[in-house]
mmCIF file with all atom_site columns, C-alpha atoms in Angstrom:
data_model
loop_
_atom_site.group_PDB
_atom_site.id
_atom_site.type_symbol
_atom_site.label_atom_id
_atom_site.label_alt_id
_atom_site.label_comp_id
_atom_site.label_asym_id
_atom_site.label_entity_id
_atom_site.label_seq_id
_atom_site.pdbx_PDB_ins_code
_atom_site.Cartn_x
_atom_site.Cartn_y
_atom_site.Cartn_z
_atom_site.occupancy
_atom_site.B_iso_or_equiv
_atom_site.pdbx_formal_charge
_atom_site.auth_seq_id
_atom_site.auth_comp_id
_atom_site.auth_asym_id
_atom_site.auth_atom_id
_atom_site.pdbx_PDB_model_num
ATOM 1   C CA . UNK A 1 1   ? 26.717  16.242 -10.919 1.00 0.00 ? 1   UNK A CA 1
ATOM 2   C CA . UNK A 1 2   ? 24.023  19.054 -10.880 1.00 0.00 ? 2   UNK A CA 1
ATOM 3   C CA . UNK A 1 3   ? 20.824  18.201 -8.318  1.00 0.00 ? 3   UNK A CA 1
ATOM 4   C CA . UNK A 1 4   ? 17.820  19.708 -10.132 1.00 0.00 ? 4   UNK A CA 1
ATOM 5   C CA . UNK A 1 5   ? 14.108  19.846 -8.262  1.00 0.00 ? 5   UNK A CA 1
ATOM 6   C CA . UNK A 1 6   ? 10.890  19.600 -9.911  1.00 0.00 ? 6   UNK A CA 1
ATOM 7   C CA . UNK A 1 7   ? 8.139   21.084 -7.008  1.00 0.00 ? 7   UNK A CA 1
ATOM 8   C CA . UNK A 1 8   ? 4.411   21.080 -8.063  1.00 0.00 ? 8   UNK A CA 1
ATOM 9   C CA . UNK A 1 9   ? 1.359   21.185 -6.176  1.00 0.00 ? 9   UNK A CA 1
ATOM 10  C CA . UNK A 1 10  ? -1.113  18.711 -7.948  1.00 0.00 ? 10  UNK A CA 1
ATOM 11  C CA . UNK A 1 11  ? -3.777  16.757 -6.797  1.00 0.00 ? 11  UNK A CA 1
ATOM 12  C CA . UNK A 1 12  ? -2.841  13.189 -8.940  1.00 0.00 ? 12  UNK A CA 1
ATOM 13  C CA . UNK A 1 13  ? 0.678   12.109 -8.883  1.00 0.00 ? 13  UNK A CA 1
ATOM 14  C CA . UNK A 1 14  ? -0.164  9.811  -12.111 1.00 0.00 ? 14  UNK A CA 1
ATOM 15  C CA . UNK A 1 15  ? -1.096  12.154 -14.751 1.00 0.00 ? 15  UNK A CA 1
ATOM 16  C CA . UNK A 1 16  ? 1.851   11.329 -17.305 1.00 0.00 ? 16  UNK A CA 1
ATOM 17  C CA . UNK A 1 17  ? 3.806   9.767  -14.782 1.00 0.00 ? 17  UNK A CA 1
ATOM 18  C CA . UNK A 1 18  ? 4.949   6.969  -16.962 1.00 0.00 ? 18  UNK A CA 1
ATOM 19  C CA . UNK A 1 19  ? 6.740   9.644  -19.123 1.00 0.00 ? 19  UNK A CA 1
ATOM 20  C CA . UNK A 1 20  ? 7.885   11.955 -17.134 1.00 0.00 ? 20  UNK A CA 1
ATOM 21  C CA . UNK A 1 21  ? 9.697   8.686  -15.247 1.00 0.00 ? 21  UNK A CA 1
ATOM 22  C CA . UNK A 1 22  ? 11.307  8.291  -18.701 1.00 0.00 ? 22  UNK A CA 1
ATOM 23  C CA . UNK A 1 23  ? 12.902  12.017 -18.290 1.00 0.00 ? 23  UNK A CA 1
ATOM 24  C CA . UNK A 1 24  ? 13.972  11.322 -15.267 1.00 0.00 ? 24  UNK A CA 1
ATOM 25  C CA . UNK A 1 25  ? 15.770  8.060  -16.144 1.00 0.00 ? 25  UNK A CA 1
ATOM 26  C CA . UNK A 1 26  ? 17.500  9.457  -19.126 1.00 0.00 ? 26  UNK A CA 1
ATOM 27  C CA . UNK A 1 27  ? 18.708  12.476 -17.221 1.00 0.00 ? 27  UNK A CA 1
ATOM 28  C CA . UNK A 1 28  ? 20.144  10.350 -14.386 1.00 0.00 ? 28  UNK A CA 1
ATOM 29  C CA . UNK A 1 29  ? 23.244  10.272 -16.814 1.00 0.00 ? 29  UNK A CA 1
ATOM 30  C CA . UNK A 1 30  ? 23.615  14.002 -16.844 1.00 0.00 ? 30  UNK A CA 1
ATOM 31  C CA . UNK A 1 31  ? 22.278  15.251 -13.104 1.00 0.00 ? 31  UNK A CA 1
ATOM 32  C CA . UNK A 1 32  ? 20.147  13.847 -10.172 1.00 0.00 ? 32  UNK A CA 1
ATOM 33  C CA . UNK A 1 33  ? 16.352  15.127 -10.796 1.00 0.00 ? 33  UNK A CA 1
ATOM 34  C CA . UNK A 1 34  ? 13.500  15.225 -8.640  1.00 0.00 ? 34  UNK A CA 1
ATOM 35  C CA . UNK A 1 35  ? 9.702   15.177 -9.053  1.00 0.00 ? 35  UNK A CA 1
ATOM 36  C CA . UNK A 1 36  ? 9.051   16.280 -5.877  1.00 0.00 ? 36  UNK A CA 1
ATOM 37  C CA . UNK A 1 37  ? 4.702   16.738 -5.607  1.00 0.00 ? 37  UNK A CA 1
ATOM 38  C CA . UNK A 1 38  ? 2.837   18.360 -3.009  1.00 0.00 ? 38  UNK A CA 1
ATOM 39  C CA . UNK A 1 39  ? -0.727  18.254 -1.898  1.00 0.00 ? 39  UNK A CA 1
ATOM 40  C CA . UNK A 1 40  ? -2.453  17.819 0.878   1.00 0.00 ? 40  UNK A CA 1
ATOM 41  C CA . UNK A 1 41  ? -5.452  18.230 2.970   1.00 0.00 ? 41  UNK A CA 1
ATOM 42  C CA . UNK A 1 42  ? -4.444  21.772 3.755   1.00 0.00 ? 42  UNK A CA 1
ATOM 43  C CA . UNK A 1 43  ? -4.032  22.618 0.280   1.00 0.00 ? 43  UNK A CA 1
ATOM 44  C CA . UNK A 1 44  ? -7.141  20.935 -0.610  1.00 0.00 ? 44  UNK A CA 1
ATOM 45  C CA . UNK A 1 45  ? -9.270  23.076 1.924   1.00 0.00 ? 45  UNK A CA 1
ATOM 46  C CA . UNK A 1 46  ? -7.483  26.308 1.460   1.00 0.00 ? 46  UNK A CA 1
ATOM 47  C CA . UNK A 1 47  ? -8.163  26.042 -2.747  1.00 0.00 ? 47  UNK A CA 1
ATOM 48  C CA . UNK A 1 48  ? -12.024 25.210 -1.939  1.00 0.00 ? 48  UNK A CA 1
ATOM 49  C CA . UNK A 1 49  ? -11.714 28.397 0.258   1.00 0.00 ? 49  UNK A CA 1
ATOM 50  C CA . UNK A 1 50  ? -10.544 30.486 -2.092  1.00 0.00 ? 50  UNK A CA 1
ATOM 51  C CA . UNK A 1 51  ? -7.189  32.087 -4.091  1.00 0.00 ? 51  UNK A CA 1
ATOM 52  C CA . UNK A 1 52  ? -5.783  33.860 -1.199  1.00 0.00 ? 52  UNK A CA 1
ATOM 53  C CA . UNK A 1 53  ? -5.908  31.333 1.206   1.00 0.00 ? 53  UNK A CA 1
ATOM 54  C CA . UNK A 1 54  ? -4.549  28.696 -1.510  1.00 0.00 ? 54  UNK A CA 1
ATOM 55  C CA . UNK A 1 55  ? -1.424  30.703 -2.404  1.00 0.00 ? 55  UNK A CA 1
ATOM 56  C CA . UNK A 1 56  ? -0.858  30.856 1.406   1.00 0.00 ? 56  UNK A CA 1
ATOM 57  C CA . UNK A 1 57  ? -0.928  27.023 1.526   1.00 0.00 ? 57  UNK A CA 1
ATOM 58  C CA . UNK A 1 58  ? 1.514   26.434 -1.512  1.00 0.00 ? 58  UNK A CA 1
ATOM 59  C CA . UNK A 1 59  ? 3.869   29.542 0.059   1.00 0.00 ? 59  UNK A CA 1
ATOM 60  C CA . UNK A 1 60  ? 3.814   27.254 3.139   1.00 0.00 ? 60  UNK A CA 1
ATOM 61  C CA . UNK A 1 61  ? 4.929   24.456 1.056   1.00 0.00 ? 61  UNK A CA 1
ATOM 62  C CA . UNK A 1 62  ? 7.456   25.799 -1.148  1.00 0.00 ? 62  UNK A CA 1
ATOM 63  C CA . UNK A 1 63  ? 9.002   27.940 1.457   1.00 0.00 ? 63  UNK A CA 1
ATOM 64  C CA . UNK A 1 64  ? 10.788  24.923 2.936   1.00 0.00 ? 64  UNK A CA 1
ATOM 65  C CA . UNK A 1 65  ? 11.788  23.693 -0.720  1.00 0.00 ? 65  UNK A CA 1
ATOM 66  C CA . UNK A 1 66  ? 14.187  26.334 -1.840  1.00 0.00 ? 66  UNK A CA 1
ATOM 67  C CA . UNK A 1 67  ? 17.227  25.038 -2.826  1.00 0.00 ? 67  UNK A CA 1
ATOM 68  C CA . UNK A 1 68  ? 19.880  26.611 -4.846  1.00 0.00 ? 68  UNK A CA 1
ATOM 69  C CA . UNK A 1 69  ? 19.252  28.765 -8.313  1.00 0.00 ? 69  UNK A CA 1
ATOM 70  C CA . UNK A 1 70  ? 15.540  29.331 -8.147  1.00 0.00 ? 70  UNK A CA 1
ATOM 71  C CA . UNK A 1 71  ? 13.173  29.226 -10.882 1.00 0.00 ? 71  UNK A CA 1
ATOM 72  C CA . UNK A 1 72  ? 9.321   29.705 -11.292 1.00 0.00 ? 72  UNK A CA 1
ATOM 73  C CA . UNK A 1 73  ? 7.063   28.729 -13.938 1.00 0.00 ? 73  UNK A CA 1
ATOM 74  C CA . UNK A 1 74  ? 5.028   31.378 -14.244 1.00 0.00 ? 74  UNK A CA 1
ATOM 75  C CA . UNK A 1 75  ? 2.519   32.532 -18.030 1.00 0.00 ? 75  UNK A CA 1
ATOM 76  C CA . UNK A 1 76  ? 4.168   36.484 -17.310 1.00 0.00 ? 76  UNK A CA 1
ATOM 77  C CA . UNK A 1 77  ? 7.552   35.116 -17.184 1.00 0.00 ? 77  UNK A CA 1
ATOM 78  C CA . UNK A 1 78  ? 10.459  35.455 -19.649 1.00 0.00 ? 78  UNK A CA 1
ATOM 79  C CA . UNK A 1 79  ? 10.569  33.398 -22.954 1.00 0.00 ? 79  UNK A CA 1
ATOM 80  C CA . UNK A 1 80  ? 13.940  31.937 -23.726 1.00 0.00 ? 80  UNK A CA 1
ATOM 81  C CA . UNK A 1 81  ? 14.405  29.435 -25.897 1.00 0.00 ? 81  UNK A CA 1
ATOM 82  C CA . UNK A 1 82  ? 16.248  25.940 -25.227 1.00 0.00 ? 82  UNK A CA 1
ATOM 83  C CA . UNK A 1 83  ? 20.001  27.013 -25.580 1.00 0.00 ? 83  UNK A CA 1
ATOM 84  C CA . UNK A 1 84  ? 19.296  29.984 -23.196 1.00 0.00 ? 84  UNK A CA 1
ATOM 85  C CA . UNK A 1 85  ? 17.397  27.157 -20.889 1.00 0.00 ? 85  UNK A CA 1
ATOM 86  C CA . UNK A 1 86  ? 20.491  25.015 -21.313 1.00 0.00 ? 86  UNK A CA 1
ATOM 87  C CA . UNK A 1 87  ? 22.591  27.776 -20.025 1.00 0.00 ? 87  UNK A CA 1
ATOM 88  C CA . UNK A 1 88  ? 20.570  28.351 -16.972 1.00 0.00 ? 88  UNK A CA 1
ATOM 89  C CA . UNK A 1 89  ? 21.485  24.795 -16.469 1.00 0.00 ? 89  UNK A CA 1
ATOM 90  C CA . UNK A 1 90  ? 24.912  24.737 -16.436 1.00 0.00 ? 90  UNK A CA 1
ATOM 91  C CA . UNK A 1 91  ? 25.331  27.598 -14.925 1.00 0.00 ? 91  UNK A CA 1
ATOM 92  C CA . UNK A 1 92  ? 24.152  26.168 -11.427 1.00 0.00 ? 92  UNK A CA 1
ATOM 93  C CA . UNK A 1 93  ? 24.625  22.873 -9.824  1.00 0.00 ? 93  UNK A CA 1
ATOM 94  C CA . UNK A 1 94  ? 21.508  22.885 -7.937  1.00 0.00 ? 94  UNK A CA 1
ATOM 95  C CA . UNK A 1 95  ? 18.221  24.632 -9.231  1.00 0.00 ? 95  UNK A CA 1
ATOM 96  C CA . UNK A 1 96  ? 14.694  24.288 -7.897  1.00 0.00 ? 96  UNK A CA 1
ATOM 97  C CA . UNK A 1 97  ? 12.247  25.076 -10.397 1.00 0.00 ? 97  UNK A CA 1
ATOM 98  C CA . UNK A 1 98  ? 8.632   25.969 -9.038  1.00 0.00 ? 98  UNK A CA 1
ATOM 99  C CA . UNK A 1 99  ? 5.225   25.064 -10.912 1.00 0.00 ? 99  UNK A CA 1
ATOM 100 C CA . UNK A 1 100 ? 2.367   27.170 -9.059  1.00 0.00 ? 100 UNK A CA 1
ATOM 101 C CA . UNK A 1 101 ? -0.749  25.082 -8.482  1.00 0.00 ? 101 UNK A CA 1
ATOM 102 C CA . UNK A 1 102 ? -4.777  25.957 -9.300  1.00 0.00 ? 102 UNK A CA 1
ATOM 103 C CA . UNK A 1 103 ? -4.316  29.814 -8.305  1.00 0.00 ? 103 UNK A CA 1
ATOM 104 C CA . UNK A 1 104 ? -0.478  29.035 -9.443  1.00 0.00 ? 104 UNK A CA 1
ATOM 105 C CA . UNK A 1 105 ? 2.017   31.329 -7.369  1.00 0.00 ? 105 UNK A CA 1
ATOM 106 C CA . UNK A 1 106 ? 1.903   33.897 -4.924  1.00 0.00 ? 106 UNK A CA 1
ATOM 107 C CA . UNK A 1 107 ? 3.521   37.623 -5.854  1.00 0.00 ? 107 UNK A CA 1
ATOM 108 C CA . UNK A 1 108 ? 5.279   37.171 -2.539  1.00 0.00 ? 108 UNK A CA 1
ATOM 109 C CA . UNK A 1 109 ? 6.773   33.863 -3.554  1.00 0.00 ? 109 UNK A CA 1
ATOM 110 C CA . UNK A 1 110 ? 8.206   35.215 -7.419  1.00 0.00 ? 110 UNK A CA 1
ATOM 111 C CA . UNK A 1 111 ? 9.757   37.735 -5.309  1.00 0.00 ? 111 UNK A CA 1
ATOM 112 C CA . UNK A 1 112 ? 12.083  35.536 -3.719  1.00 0.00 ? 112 UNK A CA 1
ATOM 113 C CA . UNK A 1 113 ? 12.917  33.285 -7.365  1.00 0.00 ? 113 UNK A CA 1
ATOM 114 C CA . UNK A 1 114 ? 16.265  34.066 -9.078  1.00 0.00 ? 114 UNK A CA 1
ATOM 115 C CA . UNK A 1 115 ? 14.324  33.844 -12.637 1.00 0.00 ? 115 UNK A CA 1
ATOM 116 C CA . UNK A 1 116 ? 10.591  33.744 -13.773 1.00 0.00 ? 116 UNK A CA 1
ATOM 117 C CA . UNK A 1 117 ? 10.263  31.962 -17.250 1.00 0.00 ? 117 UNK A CA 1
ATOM 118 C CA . UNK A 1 118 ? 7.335   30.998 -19.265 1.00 0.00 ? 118 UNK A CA 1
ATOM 119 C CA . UNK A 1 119 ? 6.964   27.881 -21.514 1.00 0.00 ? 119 UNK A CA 1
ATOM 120 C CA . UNK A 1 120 ? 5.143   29.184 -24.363 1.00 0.00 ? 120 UNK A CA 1
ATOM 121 C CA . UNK A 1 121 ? 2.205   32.121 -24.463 1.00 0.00 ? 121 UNK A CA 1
ATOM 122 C CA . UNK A 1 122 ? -0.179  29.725 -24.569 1.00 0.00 ? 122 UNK A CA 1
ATOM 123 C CA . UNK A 1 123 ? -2.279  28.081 -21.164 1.00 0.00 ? 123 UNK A CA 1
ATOM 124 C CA . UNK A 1 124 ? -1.419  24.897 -20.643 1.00 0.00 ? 124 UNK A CA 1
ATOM 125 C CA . UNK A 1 125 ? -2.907  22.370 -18.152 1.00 0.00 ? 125 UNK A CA 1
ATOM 126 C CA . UNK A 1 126 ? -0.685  22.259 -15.261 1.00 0.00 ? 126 UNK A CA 1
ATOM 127 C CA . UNK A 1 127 ? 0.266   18.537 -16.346 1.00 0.00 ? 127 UNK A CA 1
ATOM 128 C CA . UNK A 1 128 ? 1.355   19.488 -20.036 1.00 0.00 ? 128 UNK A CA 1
ATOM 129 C CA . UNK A 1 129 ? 3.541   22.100 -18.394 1.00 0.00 ? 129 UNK A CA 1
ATOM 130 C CA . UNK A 1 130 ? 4.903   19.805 -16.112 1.00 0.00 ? 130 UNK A CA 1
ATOM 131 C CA . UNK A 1 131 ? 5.797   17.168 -19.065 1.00 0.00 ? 131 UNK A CA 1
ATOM 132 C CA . UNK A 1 132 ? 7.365   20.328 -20.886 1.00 0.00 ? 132 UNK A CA 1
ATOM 133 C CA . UNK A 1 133 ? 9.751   21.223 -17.946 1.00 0.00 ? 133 UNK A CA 1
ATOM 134 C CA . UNK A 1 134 ? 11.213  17.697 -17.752 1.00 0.00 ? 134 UNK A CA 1
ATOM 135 C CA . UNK A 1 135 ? 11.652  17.366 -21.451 1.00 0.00 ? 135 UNK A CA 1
ATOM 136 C CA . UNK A 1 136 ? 13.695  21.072 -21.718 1.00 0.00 ? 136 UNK A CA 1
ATOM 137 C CA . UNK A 1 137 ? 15.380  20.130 -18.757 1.00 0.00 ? 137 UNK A CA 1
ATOM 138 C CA . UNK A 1 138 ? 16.394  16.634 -20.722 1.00 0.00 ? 138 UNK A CA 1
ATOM 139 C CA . UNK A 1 139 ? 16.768  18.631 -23.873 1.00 0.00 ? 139 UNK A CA 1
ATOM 140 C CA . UNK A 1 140 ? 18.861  21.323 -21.899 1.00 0.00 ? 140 UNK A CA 1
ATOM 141 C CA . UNK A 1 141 ? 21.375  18.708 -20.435 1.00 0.00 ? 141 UNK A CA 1
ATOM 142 C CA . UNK A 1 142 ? 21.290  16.690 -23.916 1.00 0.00 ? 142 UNK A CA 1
ATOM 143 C CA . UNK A 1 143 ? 22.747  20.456 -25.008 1.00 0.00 ? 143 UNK A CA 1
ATOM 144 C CA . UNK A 1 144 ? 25.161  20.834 -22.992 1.00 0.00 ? 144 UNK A CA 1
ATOM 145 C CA . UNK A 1 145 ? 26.714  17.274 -23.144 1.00 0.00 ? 145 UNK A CA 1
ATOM 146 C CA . UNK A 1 146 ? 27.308  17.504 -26.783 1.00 0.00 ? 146 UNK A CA 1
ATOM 147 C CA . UNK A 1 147 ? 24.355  14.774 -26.838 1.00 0.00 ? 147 UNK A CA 1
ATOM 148 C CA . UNK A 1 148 ? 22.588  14.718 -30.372 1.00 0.00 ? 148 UNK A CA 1
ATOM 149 C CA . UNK A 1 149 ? 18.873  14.349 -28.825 1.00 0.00 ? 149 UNK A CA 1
ATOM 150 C CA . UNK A 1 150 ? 18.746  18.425 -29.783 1.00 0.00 ? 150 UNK A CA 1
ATOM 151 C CA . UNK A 1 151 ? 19.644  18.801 -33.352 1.00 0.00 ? 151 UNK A CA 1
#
């Protein structure tokens, strides 16, 4: 069973919690996922300081997070669509994907990801983009299982 990891640096845990919960518990059939959510007083300071210092602080973070296939969520990254998302999927049996936070990711960090993908063209709030990963990722494993959710 694949292990895939959500990692986001957001302030409150709660915005759409309730469905992105859901995702989670309908993917459990499919692969193991994880919302894993950073932030911290460090963060907090560093993003009051200013963009530098706050990509430093989510590098810092995420640096000790990389596991397997690596993917960030980035607005410059590459569209695909959800049957080339799918793929991606089962193509790997462990992928971290990255979401960046206020002053979203470091150069330094995309460097070091596998694949940078986009969700759409348009700027979303980091919470909408969040509850758009874990439904393609549900969508992407409904895909690949032969599961009629994507028709």
């Amino acid at each position: 069973m694949s292990e895939i990891f959500v990692n986001s640096i957001q302030k409150n845990k709660n915005d759409f919690a309730m469905q992105i919960a859901e995702y989670i518990k309908m993917s459990q059939k499919f692969a193991t996922l994880k919302d894993n959510v950073f932030f911290n007083q460090k963060i907090a300071k560093a993003q009051s300081i200013g963009k530098d210092e706050a990509l430093k602080s989510y590098d810092e973070v995420y640096f000790a997070h990389k596991k397997g296939y690596l993917i960030a969520l980035d607005e410059r990254g590459e569209m695909i669509d959800s049957l080339q998302f799918a793929e991606i999927l089962s193509k790997n049996s462990q992928i971290s994907f990255f979401i960046g936070g206020a002053y979203g990711l470091s150069e330094n960090f995309k460097q070091k990801m596998d694949k940078i993908i986009s969700l759409t063209k348009l700027t979303l709030a980091h919470k909408i983009a969040k509850l758009m990963l874990f439904e393609q990722i549900f969508r992407g494993l409904c895909i690949n299982a032969g599961h009629p959710y994507h028709k």
